[in-house]
Coordinates of C-alpha atoms in Angstrom, one line a residue:
X1 CA 221.4 89.4 179.2
X2 CA 222.2 88.3 175.6
X3 CA 221.0 84.7 174.8
X4 CA 223.3 83.1 172.2
X5 CA 223.0 80.7 169.3
X6 CA 225.8 78.5 170.5
X7 CA 228.0 76.3 168.3
X8 CA 230.4 73.9 169.9
X9 CA 233.4 71.9 168.7
X10 CA 235.7 69.8 170.8
X11 CA 238.8 71.2 169.1
X12 CA 241.3 74.0 169.4
X13 CA 241.0 76.5 166.6
X14 CA 242.4 77.0 164.0
X15 CA 243.2 73.7 162.5
X16 CA 243.1 72.6 158.8
X17 CA 240.3 70.0 158.9
X18 CA 237.2 70.0 156.8
X19 CA 234.8 69.4 159.7
X20 CA 236.2 72.5 161.5
X21 CA 235.8 74.6 158.3
X22 CA 232.2 73.4 158.3
X23 CA 231.6 74.4 161.9
X24 CA 233.3 77.8 161.6
X25 CA 231.3 78.7 158.5
X26 CA 228.0 77.6 159.9
X27 CA 228.5 79.7 162.9
X28 CA 229.8 82.6 160.8
X29 CA 226.7 82.4 158.6
X30 CA 224.3 82.4 161.6
X31 CA 226.1 85.5 163.0
X32 CA 225.8 87.3 159.6
X33 CA 222.1 86.5 159.5
X34 CA 221.8 88.6 162.7
X35 CA 221.6 85.9 165.3
X36 CA 223.8 86.6 168.4
X37 CA 226.2 83.7 167.8
X38 CA 229.0 82.2 169.9
X39 CA 231.4 79.5 168.6
X40 CA 232.7 77.6 171.6
X41 CA 235.9 75.7 171.1
X42 CA 238.8 74.5 173.4
X43 CA 241.7 76.6 174.3
X44 CA 245.2 75.2 174.0
X45 CA 246.4 74.0 177.4
X46 CA 249.5 76.2 177.2
X47 CA 247.1 79.2 177.0
X48 CA 244.9 78.0 179.9
X49 CA 247.0 79.2 182.8
X50 CA 245.0 82.2 183.9
X51 CA 242.6 81.3 186.7
X52 CA 240.2 84.1 185.6
X53 CA 239.5 82.0 182.5
X54 CA 238.4 79.1 184.7
X55 CA 236.1 81.2 186.9
X56 CA 234.6 83.3 184.0
X57 CA 235.0 81.0 181.0
X58 CA 232.0 82.3 178.9
X59 CA 233.3 85.6 177.6
X60 CA 232.3 85.9 173.9
X61 CA 234.7 88.1 171.9
X62 CA 235.5 88.6 168.2
X63 CA 237.8 85.9 166.8
X64 CA 241.4 86.8 167.0
X65 CA 243.0 87.7 163.7
X66 CA 244.7 84.4 163.2
X67 CA 241.4 82.4 163.4
X68 CA 239.5 85.0 161.4
X69 CA 241.9 84.9 158.5
X70 CA 242.2 81.1 158.6
X71 CA 238.5 80.6 158.1
X72 CA 237.6 83.9 156.6
X73 CA 235.3 84.9 159.4
X74 CA 233.5 88.2 159.8
X75 CA 233.4 90.4 162.9
X76 CA 229.8 89.6 164.0
X77 CA 230.8 86.0 165.1
X78 CA 231.9 85.7 168.7
X79 CA 234.4 83.2 169.8
X80 CA 234.6 81.5 173.2
X81 CA 237.8 79.5 173.7
X82 CA 237.3 77.4 176.8
X83 CA 240.3 77.1 179.1
X84 CA 241.5 73.5 179.7
X85 CA 243.8 73.6 182.8
X86 CA 246.0 70.7 183.8
X87 CA 245.3 67.7 184.1
X88 CA 242.4 68.1 181.5
X89 CA 243.6 66.5 178.3
X90 CA 242.1 64.9 175.2
X91 CA 244.0 61.8 176.3
X92 CA 242.6 62.0 179.8
X93 CA 240.2 59.6 181.4
X94 CA 236.5 60.0 182.1
X95 CA 237.0 62.8 184.7
X96 CA 240.0 64.5 183.0
X97 CA 238.6 64.7 179.5
X98 CA 237.7 68.1 178.0
X99 CA 234.1 67.1 177.3
X100 CA 233.6 66.3 181.0
X101 CA 235.0 69.7 181.9
X102 CA 232.7 71.3 179.4
X103 CA 229.5 69.4 180.2
X104 CA 229.8 68.9 184.0
X105 CA 231.3 72.2 185.0
X106 CA 231.3 74.9 182.3
X107 CA 227.8 74.2 180.8
X108 CA 225.6 74.2 183.9
X109 CA 227.3 77.1 185.6
X110 CA 228.3 79.4 182.8
X111 CA 227.1 78.4 179.3
X112 CA 223.5 77.5 180.0
X113 CA 222.4 80.9 181.4
X114 CA 223.5 82.6 178.2
X115 CA 222.4 80.0 175.7
X116 CA 219.1 80.1 173.7
X117 CA 219.9 77.4 171.1
X118 CA 222.7 74.8 170.7
X119 CA 224.1 73.5 167.4
X120 CA 226.8 70.9 167.4
X121 CA 228.3 67.8 165.9
X122 CA 229.2 66.7 169.4
X123 CA 226.5 64.3 170.7
X124 CA 227.5 64.7 174.3
X125 CA 227.2 68.4 174.1
X126 CA 223.8 68.1 172.5
X127 CA 222.6 65.7 175.1
X128 CA 223.8 68.0 177.9
X129 CA 221.9 70.9 176.4
X130 CA 218.6 68.9 176.1
X131 CA 218.9 67.6 179.6
X132 CA 219.4 71.2 180.7
X133 CA 216.3 72.4 179.0
X134 CA 218.0 74.0 176.0
X135 CA 216.7 73.3 172.4
X136 CA 219.4 71.8 170.2
X137 CA 220.3 71.0 166.6
X138 CA 222.5 68.0 165.9
X139 CA 224.9 67.6 162.9
X140 CA 226.0 64.0 162.0
X141 CA 228.0 63.6 158.8
X142 CA 229.6 60.2 158.9
X143 CA 228.7 56.5 159.4
X144 CA 229.0 55.4 163.0
X145 CA 227.6 52.5 164.9
X146 CA 225.9 54.8 167.3
X147 CA 222.7 54.0 169.3
X148 CA 220.8 57.2 170.0
X149 CA 219.2 57.4 173.5
X150 CA 215.4 57.3 173.1
X151 CA 214.9 59.9 175.8
X152 CA 217.0 62.4 173.9
X153 CA 215.9 61.8 170.3
X154 CA 212.2 61.8 171.3
X155 CA 212.6 65.0 173.4
X156 CA 210.8 68.0 171.9
X157 CA 214.0 69.9 172.6
X158 CA 215.9 68.0 169.9
X159 CA 214.6 70.2 167.0
X160 CA 216.3 68.5 164.1
X161 CA 219.3 66.3 163.2
X162 CA 221.1 67.2 160.0
X163 CA 223.3 65.1 157.8
X164 CA 224.8 65.6 154.3
X165 CA 224.1 62.3 152.6
X166 CA 221.1 60.0 152.4
X167 CA 223.1 56.8 153.4
X168 CA 224.1 58.5 156.7
X169 CA 220.5 59.5 157.3
X170 CA 219.5 55.9 156.9
X171 CA 222.1 54.7 159.3
X172 CA 221.0 57.3 161.8
X173 CA 217.4 56.0 161.6
X174 CA 218.7 52.5 162.1
X175 CA 220.5 53.8 165.2
X176 CA 217.2 55.0 166.7
X177 CA 216.8 58.6 165.3
X178 CA 213.1 59.2 164.4
X179 CA 212.8 59.6 160.6
X180 CA 210.9 62.8 161.0
X181 CA 213.7 64.3 163.0
X182 CA 216.6 63.9 160.5
X183 CA 217.1 65.7 157.2
X184 CA 219.7 65.5 154.5
X185 CA 221.1 68.9 153.6
X186 CA 224.2 69.8 151.7
X187 CA 226.9 71.9 153.3
X188 CA 227.4 75.4 152.0
X189 CA 230.1 77.3 150.2
X190 CA 232.2 80.3 151.2
X191 CA 230.9 83.3 149.4
X192 CA 234.5 84.7 149.4
X193 CA 235.1 82.4 146.4
X194 CA 232.7 84.5 144.3
X195 CA 234.9 87.6 144.6
X196 CA 237.1 87.9 141.6
X197 CA 240.8 88.3 142.3
X198 CA 242.4 88.5 138.8
X199 CA 245.7 89.9 139.8
X200 CA 246.3 87.4 142.6
X201 CA 245.2 84.6 140.3
X202 CA 247.8 85.7 137.7
X203 CA 250.4 85.8 140.5
X204 CA 249.7 82.1 141.2
X205 CA 250.0 81.2 137.5
X206 CA 253.3 83.0 137.2
X207 CA 254.5 81.2 140.4
X208 CA 253.4 77.7 139.3
X209 CA 253.6 77.5 135.6
X210 CA 256.8 77.2 133.4
X211 CA 257.5 77.6 129.7
X212 CA 257.1 73.9 129.3
X213 CA 253.8 73.7 131.1
X214 CA 251.1 76.3 130.3
X215 CA 248.1 74.6 131.8
X216 CA 247.4 74.3 135.5
X217 CA 245.2 71.7 137.3
X218 CA 244.4 72.4 140.9
X219 CA 243.1 70.2 143.7
X220 CA 242.1 71.7 147.0
X221 CA 241.1 69.5 149.9
X222 CA 242.3 66.8 152.3
X223 CA 245.4 64.8 151.4
X224 CA 243.8 61.3 151.7
X225 CA 243.9 58.3 149.4
X226 CA 240.1 57.9 149.4
X227 CA 239.7 61.5 148.2
X228 CA 241.7 60.5 145.1
X229 CA 245.0 62.2 145.8
X230 CA 247.0 59.1 144.9
X231 CA 245.0 58.7 141.8
X232 CA 245.6 62.3 140.8
X233 CA 249.3 61.9 141.2
X234 CA 249.1 58.9 138.8
X235 CA 247.0 61.1 136.4
X236 CA 249.8 63.7 136.5
X237 CA 252.4 61.2 135.4
X238 CA 250.2 60.6 132.3
X239 CA 250.0 64.4 131.6
X240 CA 253.6 65.5 131.9
X241 CA 253.0 68.8 130.0
X242 CA 250.3 69.9 132.6
X243 CA 251.2 71.4 135.9
X244 CA 249.4 70.0 139.0
X245 CA 249.1 71.9 142.3
X246 CA 247.6 70.3 145.4
X247 CA 246.5 72.5 148.3
X248 CA 245.6 71.0 151.7
X249 CA 246.8 68.5 154.3
X250 CA 248.9 68.8 157.5
X251 CA 252.7 68.6 157.6
X252 CA 252.8 64.9 158.1
X253 CA 250.5 64.3 155.1
X254 CA 252.5 66.7 152.9
X255 CA 255.7 64.9 153.8
X256 CA 254.2 61.5 153.0
X257 CA 252.9 62.7 149.6
X258 CA 256.2 64.4 148.8
X259 CA 257.8 60.9 149.1
X260 CA 255.1 59.4 146.9
X261 CA 255.6 62.1 144.2
X262 CA 259.4 61.4 144.2
X263 CA 258.8 57.6 143.9
X264 CA 256.5 58.1 141.0
X265 CA 258.8 60.8 139.5
X266 CA 255.8 63.1 139.1
X267 CA 257.9 66.2 138.7
X268 CA 254.8 68.2 137.5
X269 CA 253.1 68.0 140.9
X270 CA 253.6 70.7 143.6
X271 CA 252.2 70.4 147.1
X272 CA 251.2 73.8 148.6
X273 CA 250.1 72.6 152.1
X274 CA 247.1 74.0 153.8
X275 CA 246.1 77.5 152.6
X276 CA 243.9 79.9 154.4
X277 CA 240.5 80.6 152.7
X278 CA 241.6 84.0 151.6
X279 CA 244.6 82.6 149.7
X280 CA 242.7 79.7 148.3
X281 CA 240.2 81.9 146.5
X282 CA 242.8 83.2 144.0
X283 CA 244.4 79.8 143.6
X284 CA 241.1 78.2 142.5
X285 CA 240.6 81.1 140.1
X286 CA 244.1 80.7 138.7
X287 CA 243.5 77.1 137.4
X288 CA 242.6 75.9 134.0
X289 CA 240.9 72.9 135.6
X290 CA 239.8 72.0 139.1
X291 CA 240.1 68.3 139.9
X292 CA 237.6 66.4 142.1
X293 CA 239.0 62.8 141.9
X294 CA 237.2 61.1 144.8
X295 CA 237.5 57.2 144.8
X296 CA 234.5 54.8 145.1
X297 CA 234.0 52.9 148.4
X298 CA 232.2 53.6 151.7
X299 CA 233.6 57.2 152.0
X300 CA 232.1 58.0 148.6
X301 CA 228.6 57.4 150.0
X302 CA 228.7 60.3 152.5
X303 CA 231.2 62.8 151.3
X304 CA 229.8 66.3 151.1
X305 CA 230.0 68.6 148.0
X306 CA 231.7 71.2 150.2
X307 CA 234.7 71.4 147.9
X308 CA 232.7 71.1 144.8
X309 CA 230.6 74.2 145.7
X310 CA 233.8 76.2 146.4
X311 CA 235.0 75.0 143.0
X312 CA 231.8 76.2 141.3
X313 CA 232.0 79.6 143.0
X314 CA 235.4 80.2 141.5
X315 CA 234.0 79.9 138.0
X316 CA 236.8 77.5 136.9
X317 CA 236.0 74.4 134.8
X318 CA 235.7 71.3 136.9
X319 CA 236.4 67.6 136.3
X320 CA 234.5 65.6 138.9
X321 CA 234.1 62.0 139.8
X322 CA 230.7 60.3 139.6
X323 CA 230.1 59.4 143.2
X324 CA 226.6 59.1 144.7
X325 CA 226.4 62.4 146.6
X326 CA 227.4 64.4 143.5
X327 CA 225.3 62.8 140.8
X328 CA 222.4 65.1 141.3
X329 CA 224.6 68.0 140.0
X330 CA 225.2 66.3 136.6
X331 CA 222.2 68.0 135.1
X332 CA 223.3 71.5 136.2
X333 CA 226.0 72.1 133.6
X334 CA 228.1 73.6 136.4
X335 CA 230.7 70.9 136.0
X336 CA 232.6 70.7 132.7
X337 CA 233.2 66.9 132.7
X338 CA 232.3 63.8 134.7
X339 CA 234.4 60.7 135.1
X340 CA 233.8 57.3 136.6
X341 CA 235.9 56.8 139.8
X342 CA 239.1 54.8 140.2
X343 CA 240.3 55.1 136.6
X344 CA 243.4 57.4 136.2
X345 CA 243.4 57.0 132.5
X346 CA 239.8 58.1 132.2
X347 CA 240.4 61.1 134.5
X348 CA 243.4 62.2 132.5
X349 CA 241.3 62.0 129.3
X350 CA 238.6 64.2 130.9
X351 CA 241.2 66.8 131.8
X352 CA 242.5 66.9 128.3
X353 CA 239.0 67.3 126.9
X354 CA 238.2 70.2 129.2
X355 CA 241.5 71.9 128.5
X356 CA 240.6 71.7 124.8
X357 CA 236.9 72.5 124.9
X358 CA 236.4 74.7 127.9
X359 CA 239.2 77.2 128.2
X360 CA 239.8 79.2 131.3
X361 CA 238.3 82.7 131.6
X362 CA 239.8 85.3 133.8
X363 CA 236.3 86.5 134.7
X364 CA 235.1 83.0 135.4
X365 CA 232.3 80.9 133.8
X366 CA 229.1 82.5 134.9
X367 CA 226.9 79.3 134.7
X368 CA 228.6 77.7 137.7
X369 CA 228.9 80.9 139.7
X370 CA 225.2 81.6 139.3
X371 CA 224.2 78.0 140.0
X372 CA 226.1 77.7 143.3
X373 CA 224.4 80.8 144.9
X374 CA 221.6 78.6 146.2
X375 CA 224.0 76.7 148.4
X376 CA 225.3 79.5 150.5
X377 CA 226.0 78.8 154.2
X378 CA 223.3 81.5 155.0
X379 CA 220.7 79.6 153.1
X380 CA 221.6 76.4 154.8
X381 CA 221.2 78.0 158.3
X382 CA 217.9 79.5 157.2
X383 CA 216.6 76.0 156.2
X384 CA 217.8 74.5 159.5
X385 CA 216.2 77.3 161.5
X386 CA 212.9 76.7 159.8
X387 CA 212.6 73.6 162.0
X388 CA 213.0 75.7 165.2
X389 CA 209.9 77.3 166.6
X390 CA 210.1 81.1 166.5
X391 CA 209.9 81.5 170.3
X392 CA 212.9 79.2 170.7
X393 CA 215.2 81.1 168.3
X394 CA 217.7 83.7 169.5
X395 CA 216.5 87.3 169.0
X396 CA 217.6 88.4 165.6
X397 CA 219.0 91.9 165.2
X398 CA 218.3 92.2 161.5

């Protein structure tokens, strides 16, 4: 029987959220490294009507085309959508919540026998694995007032806890996580962004640019005020001769920002909505400048350079905000210009300087493309796996 490296998320896939991109690419990297890997997620309730899926829930299979395209997954990763029959619902109570279904029913009977190692951002799932005798890796990326149970964090089966920012690591230690069991490790980047797509990039430029606007600034990420989206729209009003394109967000967020753009009369801003990874590659390569306008504040203490790495891999000049998690990259020369947060005028000036001094290259700027290679998802998994004793790792096929 195959013993899997199991990743778990308490979500239906696919959805356009950064934490799900992180989970999907982590699992995909593990599979590409040769570990038999299964990504467990929830199945939509409308697709959970077959009793066979309740009786035999753990049936790994390649991700269906929609999910694979959405996250740019390869065939080696196996997906396990767990059926959630009525009355199981995210809004349910203690006994009708999906995590209860997973941990009390699916895990002991069907998941545990085929699991060698667990890796999840879901603390309840990690606890269940450890209590069942399965070694586990825990990911925790945001500040929470969480108290970690001593019997879990001191168990030898909790191999390592991983976060992406030092302030979060400190808060985890304050919450009871042993200092020696928690590491800070950056997220990775999608190697797809290293593949040059000159024709598709030119198609984006023809689509977005006009005779009056020959320069393109692109932002790709969540449509949230703390990420600097409101600020970037204000920057656009100061640079009317530059075209701005924003990729990301769900329908509700896009509608809200359409209204803000209209109110600010920022006619040079286009919202593209969420784009699959394979379409985003060419968009990033089409830009003259990629914008990373994150605001200061609590969120700036734990944001991950996930987006910054994808930007670097595209080879496009970057204007980035000087927030704590990104400052270590200032010495790399992989970012064209740095700007203090919260100042639209300063950010606009940085963009103008980069447009003048660091022109776009169809082949990309090699310094950033070469620099970012060290932050691949595969390298990240290898570093995490170094904390797992060899006998506890899934059998690697290559």
